[in-house]
XYZ file of N, CA and C in Angstrom:
447
model
N -110.676 224.305 166.350
C -110.218 222.953 166.543
C -109.126 222.633 165.538
N -108.291 221.677 165.843
C -107.316 221.193 164.882
C -108.113 220.589 163.737
N -107.791 220.988 162.514
C -108.524 220.449 161.378
C -107.921 219.105 160.995
N -108.781 218.111 160.811
C -108.360 216.754 160.456
C -108.867 216.431 159.049
N -107.960 215.954 158.213
C -108.295 215.576 156.843
C -107.821 214.145 156.629
N -108.696 213.324 156.102
C -108.352 211.918 155.851
C -108.281 211.667 154.360
N -107.331 210.829 153.968
C -107.130 210.544 152.551
C -106.360 209.234 152.408
N -106.720 208.469 151.389
C -105.995 207.237 151.079
C -104.971 207.526 149.993
N -103.763 207.007 150.162
C -102.706 207.195 149.177
C -103.060 206.429 147.908
N -102.964 207.123 146.784
C -103.244 206.528 145.479
C -101.939 206.081 144.823
N -102.049 205.156 143.874
C -100.875 204.704 143.138
C -100.167 205.879 142.469
N -100.936 206.832 141.945
C -100.350 207.990 141.264
C -99.569 208.912 142.208
N -99.720 208.736 143.521
C -98.965 209.525 144.502
C -97.553 208.983 144.704
N -97.299 207.756 144.218
C -96.050 207.076 144.549
C -95.009 207.205 143.439
N -93.768 206.898 143.797
C -92.662 206.922 142.839
C -92.274 205.496 142.454
N -91.181 205.349 141.726
C -90.745 204.035 141.242
C -90.393 203.089 142.392
N -90.065 203.643 143.557
C -89.747 202.809 144.726
C -91.006 202.363 145.460
N -92.169 202.852 145.031
C -93.427 202.440 145.647
C -93.830 203.226 146.873
N -93.121 204.321 147.146
C -93.480 205.179 148.276
C -93.963 206.526 147.741
N -94.652 207.276 148.579
C -95.161 208.575 148.148
C -93.991 209.447 147.697
N -94.119 209.974 146.480
C -93.123 210.884 145.924
C -93.064 212.125 146.800
N -91.863 212.590 147.111
C -91.690 213.638 148.108
C -92.537 214.882 147.822
N -92.602 215.332 146.586
C -93.365 216.540 146.256
C -94.869 216.324 146.438
N -95.324 215.093 146.287
C -96.750 214.814 146.459
C -97.182 214.960 147.907
N -96.250 214.860 148.835
C -96.591 215.081 150.240
C -97.118 216.503 150.425
N -96.456 217.477 149.815
C -96.938 218.860 149.915
C -98.266 219.036 149.189
N -98.460 218.335 148.100
C -99.738 218.399 147.385
C -100.874 217.876 148.262
N -100.619 216.796 148.964
C -101.621 216.237 149.880
C -101.902 217.223 151.015
N -100.859 217.859 151.521
C -101.057 218.876 152.563
C -101.907 220.025 152.030
N -101.664 220.411 150.785
C -102.449 221.507 150.196
C -103.917 221.110 150.058
N -104.191 219.835 149.776
C -105.584 219.353 149.752
C -106.238 219.584 151.113
N -105.498 219.278 152.173
C -106.029 219.469 153.527
C -106.306 220.950 153.790
N -105.406 221.809 153.358
C -105.572 223.266 153.485
C -106.851 223.717 152.776
N -107.025 223.285 151.534
C -108.217 223.658 150.780
C -109.493 223.189 151.477
N -109.467 221.967 151.975
C -110.659 221.439 152.649
C -110.944 222.199 153.941
N -109.901 222.606 154.663
C -110.126 223.360 155.899
C -110.758 224.718 155.596
N -110.319 225.348 154.510
C -110.937 226.615 154.109
C -112.411 226.404 153.783
N -112.686 225.369 153.002
C -114.064 225.056 152.603
C -114.939 224.795 153.829
N -114.427 223.979 154.761
C -115.205 223.635 155.952
C -115.459 224.841 156.850
N -114.606 225.868 156.733
C -114.816 227.071 157.551
C -115.794 228.041 156.902
N -116.311 227.690 155.722
C -117.304 228.530 155.072
C -116.765 229.402 153.953
N -115.485 229.285 153.642
C -114.903 230.072 152.551
C -115.272 229.415 151.222
N -115.743 230.219 150.288
C -116.105 229.732 148.958
C -114.820 229.448 148.188
N -114.508 228.171 148.003
C -113.249 227.755 147.381
C -113.155 228.227 145.933
N -114.241 228.146 145.206
C -114.209 228.574 143.804
C -113.825 230.052 143.706
N -114.461 230.886 144.500
C -114.147 232.318 144.500
C -112.734 232.565 145.044
N -112.344 231.805 146.043
C -111.037 231.972 146.681
C -109.903 231.776 145.680
N -110.033 230.766 144.812
C -108.955 230.440 143.886
C -109.189 230.933 142.458
N -110.439 231.263 142.091
C -110.722 231.597 140.698
C -110.689 233.095 140.409
N -111.331 233.894 141.228
C -111.409 235.342 140.965
C -111.002 236.134 142.208
N -109.840 235.873 142.738
C -109.461 236.582 143.960
C -108.909 237.985 143.683
N -109.016 238.831 144.676
C -108.338 240.128 144.626
C -107.024 240.043 145.396
N -106.945 239.042 146.275
C -105.712 238.779 147.015
C -105.333 237.314 146.804
N -104.053 237.045 147.013
C -103.567 235.670 146.915
C -102.669 235.395 148.108
N -102.428 234.108 148.354
C -101.637 233.678 149.504
C -100.551 232.698 149.049
N -99.609 233.165 148.234
C -98.592 232.247 147.730
C -97.729 231.680 148.861
N -97.248 230.482 148.626
C -96.330 229.839 149.564
C -94.939 230.403 149.296
N -94.325 230.951 150.336
C -92.986 231.525 150.200
C -91.911 230.648 150.848
N -92.354 229.654 151.595
C -91.411 228.700 152.205
C -92.174 227.420 152.517
N -91.500 226.297 152.341
C -92.103 225.002 152.686
C -91.002 224.046 153.100
N -91.354 223.146 154.006
C -90.429 222.069 154.341
C -91.215 220.845 154.790
N -90.583 219.699 154.628
C -91.186 218.432 155.024
C -90.106 217.580 155.677
N -90.459 216.972 156.785
C -89.612 215.954 157.420
C -90.310 214.619 157.222
N -89.618 213.693 156.583
C -90.157 212.360 156.334
C -89.630 211.426 157.416
N -90.530 210.843 158.186
C -90.130 210.019 159.321
C -90.244 208.526 159.037
N -91.172 208.150 158.168
C -91.388 206.755 157.775
C -91.920 206.749 156.341
N -91.676 205.661 155.602
C -92.230 205.602 154.244
C -93.749 205.467 154.259
N -94.382 205.990 153.222
C -95.835 205.927 153.064
C -96.101 205.245 151.724
N -97.025 204.278 151.718
C -97.259 203.428 150.557
C -98.669 203.586 150.003
N -98.819 203.157 148.761
C -100.132 203.116 148.119
C -101.083 202.312 149.005
N -102.277 202.848 149.222
C -103.270 202.176 150.052
C -103.247 202.590 151.507
N -102.180 203.266 151.951
C -102.144 203.739 153.338
C -103.238 204.785 153.551
N -103.893 204.701 154.686
C -104.900 205.684 155.066
C -104.222 206.763 155.902
N -104.189 207.964 155.357
C -103.525 209.082 156.016
C -104.519 209.892 156.834
N -104.053 210.421 157.940
C -104.781 211.421 158.707
C -103.846 212.619 158.798
N -104.302 213.738 158.234
C -103.496 214.947 158.225
C -104.104 215.933 159.208
N -103.332 216.299 160.222
C -103.749 217.327 161.179
C -103.140 218.645 160.725
N -103.957 219.666 160.641
C -103.541 220.959 160.110
C -103.737 222.014 161.185
N -102.682 222.773 161.462
C -102.778 223.853 162.438
C -102.174 225.118 161.825
N -103.028 226.054 161.358
C -102.495 227.320 160.856
C -102.210 228.277 162.011
N -101.249 229.175 161.779
C -100.858 230.119 162.822
C -100.467 231.446 162.177
N -101.077 232.521 162.634
C -100.721 233.861 162.152
C -99.339 234.202 162.690
N -98.449 234.694 161.813
C -97.109 235.058 162.280
C -96.823 236.551 162.134
N -97.629 237.250 161.329
C -97.538 238.709 161.232
C -98.819 239.208 160.580
N -98.910 240.500 160.333
C -100.133 241.060 159.759
C -100.371 240.583 158.336
N -99.315 240.057 157.671
C -99.461 239.646 156.281
C -99.005 238.214 156.001
N -98.679 237.450 157.049
C -98.166 236.089 156.854
C -98.784 235.109 157.837
N -98.870 233.848 157.387
C -99.251 232.767 158.288
C -98.535 231.489 157.884
N -98.342 230.624 158.862
C -97.787 229.286 158.655
C -98.912 228.280 158.797
N -98.738 227.158 158.132
C -99.602 226.008 158.387
C -98.687 224.843 158.720
N -98.891 224.273 159.901
C -98.154 223.078 160.304
C -99.035 221.856 160.078
N -98.434 220.829 159.508
C -99.142 219.592 159.191
C -98.461 218.430 159.892
N -99.264 217.527 160.410
C -98.762 216.271 160.970
C -99.514 215.157 160.254
N -98.765 214.279 159.594
C -99.369 213.205 158.810
C -99.133 211.890 159.545
N -100.221 211.165 159.788
C -100.113 209.895 160.505
C -100.736 208.767 159.689
N -100.213 207.570 159.940
C -100.773 206.325 159.421
C -100.896 205.400 160.626
N -102.089 204.919 160.891
C -102.326 204.047 162.054
C -101.801 204.678 163.344
N -102.056 205.948 163.521
C -101.680 206.727 164.702
C -100.166 206.854 164.897
N -99.391 206.598 163.840
C -97.937 206.783 163.870
C -97.603 207.959 162.963
N -96.844 208.915 163.482
C -96.471 210.078 162.677
C -95.465 209.634 161.616
N -95.825 209.887 160.340
C -94.962 209.491 159.225
C -94.286 210.695 158.576
N -94.844 211.884 158.760
C -94.243 213.098 158.190
C -94.789 214.321 158.913
N -93.971 215.362 158.899
C -94.386 216.675 159.396
C -94.011 217.677 158.308
N -94.893 218.639 158.090
C -94.640 219.643 157.058
C -95.054 221.019 157.559
N -94.545 222.030 156.854
C -94.917 223.408 157.156
C -94.906 224.189 155.846
N -95.928 225.028 155.664
C -95.935 225.980 154.555
C -96.132 227.373 155.131
N -95.402 228.354 154.564
C -95.564 229.751 154.983
C -96.188 230.501 153.810
N -97.252 231.228 154.103
C -98.005 231.957 153.094
C -97.915 233.453 153.380
N -97.833 234.241 152.315
C -97.869 235.697 152.458
C -99.061 236.211 151.660
N -99.714 237.216 152.201
C -100.877 237.806 151.542
C -100.402 238.917 150.613
N -100.836 238.836 149.339
C -100.478 239.877 148.373
C -101.722 240.351 147.625
N -101.671 241.602 147.199
C -102.664 242.133 146.279
C -102.318 241.573 144.908
N -103.284 240.964 144.235
C -102.992 240.315 142.960
C -102.590 241.299 141.862
N -103.149 242.481 141.872
C -102.819 243.448 140.815
C -101.433 244.041 140.991
N -101.116 244.499 142.178
C -99.826 245.167 142.410
C -98.710 244.205 142.804
N -99.086 243.016 143.272
C -98.135 242.027 143.801
C -97.433 242.499 145.070
N -97.983 243.507 145.714
C -97.446 244.000 146.979
C -98.087 243.267 148.142
N -97.314 243.120 149.225
C -97.867 242.522 150.436
C -98.986 243.403 150.970
N -99.966 242.740 151.590
C -101.033 243.471 152.262
C -101.490 242.684 153.478
N -102.229 243.352 154.343
C -102.713 242.694 155.554
C -103.680 241.573 155.204
N -103.684 240.569 156.061
C -104.593 239.443 155.874
C -106.041 239.921 155.945
N -106.899 239.450 155.046
C -108.307 239.854 155.093
C -109.040 239.186 156.256
N -110.199 239.733 156.567
C -110.982 239.273 157.723
C -111.309 237.782 157.670
N -111.658 237.252 156.494
C -112.051 235.841 156.430
C -110.874 234.909 156.734
N -109.665 235.315 156.406
C -108.491 234.500 156.733
C -108.142 234.646 158.206
N -108.284 235.834 158.738
C -108.041 236.031 160.180
C -109.039 235.182 160.983
N -110.297 235.151 160.553
C -111.306 234.329 161.237
C -110.942 232.847 161.147
N -110.491 232.395 159.974
C -110.070 231.000 159.791
C -108.886 230.673 160.707
N -107.907 231.581 160.767
C -106.745 231.380 161.639
C -107.160 231.321 163.102
N -108.022 232.235 163.510
C -108.470 232.294 164.907
C -109.256 231.045 165.292
N -110.128 230.593 164.406
C -110.931 229.398 164.677
C -110.014 228.195 164.913
N -109.010 228.041 164.077
C -108.103 226.912 164.208
C -107.133 227.070 165.376
N -106.740 228.306 165.703
C -105.847 228.545 166.846
C -106.507 228.125 168.151
N -107.781 228.537 168.319
C -108.494 228.175 169.555
C -108.600 226.661 169.682
N -108.885 225.995 168.586
C -108.999 224.543 168.611
C -107.685 223.866 168.924
N -106.600 224.406 168.369
C -105.276 223.824 168.614
C -104.880 223.986 170.073
N -105.168 225.148 170.643
C -104.855 225.364 172.065
C -105.654 224.417 172.935
N -106.909 224.207 172.602
C -107.743 223.275 173.362
C -107.231 221.853 173.257
N -106.795 221.463 172.073
C -106.259 220.109 171.871
C -104.980 219.919 172.677
N -104.121 220.936 172.712
C -102.883 220.849 173.484
C -103.174 220.732 174.978
N -104.174 221.487 175.469
C -104.531 221.392 176.896
C -105.045 219.988 177.221
N -105.899 219.429 176.332
C -106.410 218.076 176.558
C -105.268 217.063 176.560
N -104.346 217.211 175.628
C -103.204 216.297 175.539
C -102.354 216.367 176.799
N -102.118 217.585 177.304
C -101.340 217.751 178.530
C -102.015 217.077 179.710
N -103.334 217.229 179.822
C -104.072 216.602 180.918
C -103.958 215.089 180.835
N -104.041 214.531 179.616
C -103.948 213.081 179.431
C -102.570 212.559 179.853
N -101.514 213.344 179.531
C -100.159 212.912 179.867
C -99.933 212.934 181.378
N -100.577 213.876 182.078
C -100.422 213.973 183.526
C -101.100 212.820 184.232
N -102.251 212.413 183.725
C -103.038 211.364 184.385
C -102.494 210.036 184.111
């Protein structure tokens, strides 16, 4: 299923203009990523504390469509997608009151922590990707049916 993460914007997320600081948007997306891993059964402490592999972000982008303010209730939809044997993307859609305010994407590559060489994605990440892919496809089919009717 598409993973949904909800979060309220804090004052510390904003800049001097009173809107979410651009870099904090990616931080909020990363929170959603971490929660999706946790909800899929991955031990977050082990994943980030004593890993043998890592998944650094090698590319990221954000499109800001509307300003986001302190107190706004965000809904972040997360859809990861395998793009090769050693890479995956995560697409994020951030909404406030069912209005899309930002879209983001992060690309991750799997590396062996000791050698820093690329390696194939481990089974637990492939399972996480597959679980979310099936859900995303189902959500798209439901959305298409709704638009037709």
